[in-house]
Amino acid sequence: MTRENLADASDTLESAADATGDDDAAERLTSLADQLDGLATRDRDPDHGRLARIENALNDLEDSDVTEQVQSAHESVVAFRETVEGV
């Protein structure tokens, strides 16, 4: 299964980290981008719990100065999560 949605979300968050004026938000965005990049390239799919934690972190960042990019990344994560079997 392709994990393009996770790779797209990672790229979007990297751009958002570069664009934000908030150092704390930039650090969180970079961390999330790194996590998503790792999930996009590893051998097995991430579980729903891991994806839910990432979604919650993205929800916390939606009120930042890069809202549109965060929302776009969130949509990509949700799109991938819909393809994961389980709960």
PDB file of C-alpha atoms in Angstrom:
ATOM      1  CA  MET A   1       0.000   0.000   0.000  1.00  0.00           C
ATOM      2  CA  THR A   2       1.267   3.422  -0.858  1.00  0.00           C
ATOM      3  CA  ARG A   3       1.617   5.980   1.894  1.00  0.00           C
ATOM      4  CA  GLU A   4       1.655   9.037  -0.325  1.00  0.00           C
ATOM      5  CA  ASN A   5      -0.817  10.810   1.953  1.00  0.00           C
ATOM      6  CA  LEU A   6       1.587  10.551   4.878  1.00  0.00           C
ATOM      7  CA  ALA A   7       4.505  11.747   2.757  1.00  0.00           C
ATOM      8  CA  ASP A   8       2.392  14.664   1.512  1.00  0.00           C
ATOM      9  CA  ALA A   9       1.416  15.555   5.078  1.00  0.00           C
ATOM     10  CA  SER A  10       5.086  15.471   6.082  1.00  0.00           C
ATOM     11  CA  ASP A  11       6.091  17.795   3.230  1.00  0.00           C
ATOM     12  CA  THR A  12       3.234  20.171   4.032  1.00  0.00           C
ATOM     13  CA  LEU A  13       4.226  20.348   7.696  1.00  0.00           C
ATOM     14  CA  GLU A  14       7.870  20.990   6.807  1.00  0.00           C
ATOM     15  CA  SER A  15       6.730  23.950   4.709  1.00  0.00           C
ATOM     16  CA  ALA A  16       4.496  25.140   7.531  1.00  0.00           C
ATOM     17  CA  ALA A  17       7.399  24.925   9.998  1.00  0.00           C
ATOM     18  CA  ASP A  18       9.483  27.103   7.685  1.00  0.00           C
ATOM     19  CA  ALA A  19       6.644  29.595   7.241  1.00  0.00           C
ATOM     20  CA  THR A  20       5.515  30.082  10.824  1.00  0.00           C
ATOM     21  CA  GLY A  21       6.771  32.912  12.966  1.00  0.00           C
ATOM     22  CA  ASP A  22       6.256  30.914  16.169  1.00  0.00           C
ATOM     23  CA  ASP A  23       9.381  29.020  17.253  1.00  0.00           C
ATOM     24  CA  ASP A  24       7.439  26.557  19.443  1.00  0.00           C
ATOM     25  CA  ALA A  25       4.983  25.794  16.641  1.00  0.00           C
ATOM     26  CA  ALA A  26       7.875  25.375  14.200  1.00  0.00           C
ATOM     27  CA  GLU A  27       9.490  22.828  16.494  1.00  0.00           C
ATOM     28  CA  ARG A  28       6.245  20.866  16.882  1.00  0.00           C
ATOM     29  CA  LEU A  29       5.543  20.998  13.149  1.00  0.00           C
ATOM     30  CA  THR A  30       9.039  19.756  12.340  1.00  0.00           C
ATOM     31  CA  SER A  31       8.681  16.925  14.845  1.00  0.00           C
ATOM     32  CA  LEU A  32       5.336  15.884  13.360  1.00  0.00           C
ATOM     33  CA  ALA A  33       6.764  16.098   9.844  1.00  0.00           C
ATOM     34  CA  ASP A  34       9.633  13.821  10.871  1.00  0.00           C
ATOM     35  CA  GLN A  35       7.236  11.328  12.460  1.00  0.00           C
ATOM     36  CA  LEU A  36       5.034  11.253   9.366  1.00  0.00           C
ATOM     37  CA  ASP A  37       8.042  10.853   7.102  1.00  0.00           C
ATOM     38  CA  GLY A  38       9.141   7.851   9.142  1.00  0.00           C
ATOM     39  CA  LEU A  39       5.653   6.344   9.043  1.00  0.00           C
ATOM     40  CA  ALA A  40       5.455   6.866   5.293  1.00  0.00           C
ATOM     41  CA  THR A  41       8.620   4.899   4.645  1.00  0.00           C
ATOM     42  CA  ARG A  42       8.614   2.089   7.193  1.00  0.00           C
ATOM     43  CA  ASP A  43       7.754  -1.518   6.377  1.00  0.00           C
ATOM     44  CA  ARG A  44       4.337  -1.688   8.010  1.00  0.00           C
ATOM     45  CA  ASP A  45       1.375   0.621   8.366  1.00  0.00           C
ATOM     46  CA  PRO A  46       1.011   2.705  11.511  1.00  0.00           C
ATOM     47  CA  ASP A  47      -1.855   1.803  13.806  1.00  0.00           C
ATOM     48  CA  HIS A  48      -4.934   3.899  14.473  1.00  0.00           C
ATOM     49  CA  GLY A  49      -3.670   4.993  17.878  1.00  0.00           C
ATOM     50  CA  ARG A  50      -0.498   6.503  16.476  1.00  0.00           C
ATOM     51  CA  LEU A  51      -2.420   8.290  13.741  1.00  0.00           C
ATOM     52  CA  ALA A  52      -4.985   9.562  16.262  1.00  0.00           C
ATOM     53  CA  ARG A  53      -2.204  11.072  18.396  1.00  0.00           C
ATOM     54  CA  ILE A  54      -0.835  12.846  15.342  1.00  0.00           C
ATOM     55  CA  GLU A  55      -4.310  14.119  14.478  1.00  0.00           C
ATOM     56  CA  ASN A  56      -4.718  15.485  18.014  1.00  0.00           C
ATOM     57  CA  ALA A  57      -1.391  17.285  17.761  1.00  0.00           C
ATOM     58  CA  LEU A  58      -2.473  18.777  14.437  1.00  0.00           C
ATOM     59  CA  ASN A  59      -5.773  19.895  15.991  1.00  0.00           C
ATOM     60  CA  ASP A  60      -3.766  21.771  18.636  1.00  0.00           C
ATOM     61  CA  LEU A  61      -1.825  23.571  15.893  1.00  0.00           C
ATOM     62  CA  GLU A  62      -4.795  24.587  13.727  1.00  0.00           C
ATOM     63  CA  ASP A  63      -5.040  28.001  15.415  1.00  0.00           C
ATOM     64  CA  SER A  64      -1.514  28.915  14.368  1.00  0.00           C
ATOM     65  CA  ASP A  65      -0.438  31.344  11.651  1.00  0.00           C
ATOM     66  CA  VAL A  66      -0.161  28.418   9.201  1.00  0.00           C
ATOM     67  CA  THR A  67      -3.700  27.114   9.673  1.00  0.00           C
ATOM     68  CA  GLU A  68      -4.319  26.215   6.041  1.00  0.00           C
ATOM     69  CA  GLN A  69      -1.195  24.088   5.804  1.00  0.00           C
ATOM     70  CA  VAL A  70      -1.945  22.331   9.086  1.00  0.00           C
ATOM     71  CA  GLN A  71      -5.487  21.600   7.922  1.00  0.00           C
ATOM     72  CA  SER A  72      -4.200  20.267   4.621  1.00  0.00           C
ATOM     73  CA  ALA A  73      -1.772  17.938   6.398  1.00  0.00           C
ATOM     74  CA  HIS A  74      -4.556  16.831   8.736  1.00  0.00           C
ATOM     75  CA  GLU A  75      -6.769  15.978   5.761  1.00  0.00           C
ATOM     76  CA  SER A  76      -3.956  13.867   4.298  1.00  0.00           C
ATOM     77  CA  VAL A  77      -3.546  11.955   7.558  1.00  0.00           C
ATOM     78  CA  VAL A  78      -7.311  11.356   7.762  1.00  0.00           C
ATOM     79  CA  ALA A  79      -7.363  10.151   4.148  1.00  0.00           C
ATOM     80  CA  PHE A  80      -4.626   7.633   4.905  1.00  0.00           C
ATOM     81  CA  ARG A  81      -6.217   6.555   8.183  1.00  0.00           C
ATOM     82  CA  GLU A  82      -9.401   5.647   6.322  1.00  0.00           C
ATOM     83  CA  THR A  83      -7.396   2.973   4.474  1.00  0.00           C
ATOM     84  CA  VAL A  84      -6.031   1.349   7.640  1.00  0.00           C
ATOM     85  CA  GLU A  85      -7.870  -1.748   8.794  1.00  0.00           C
ATOM     86  CA  GLY A  86      -9.015  -2.049  12.369  1.00  0.00           C
ATOM     87  CA  VAL A  87     -11.093   0.009  14.729  1.00  0.00           C
TER      88      VAL A  87
END
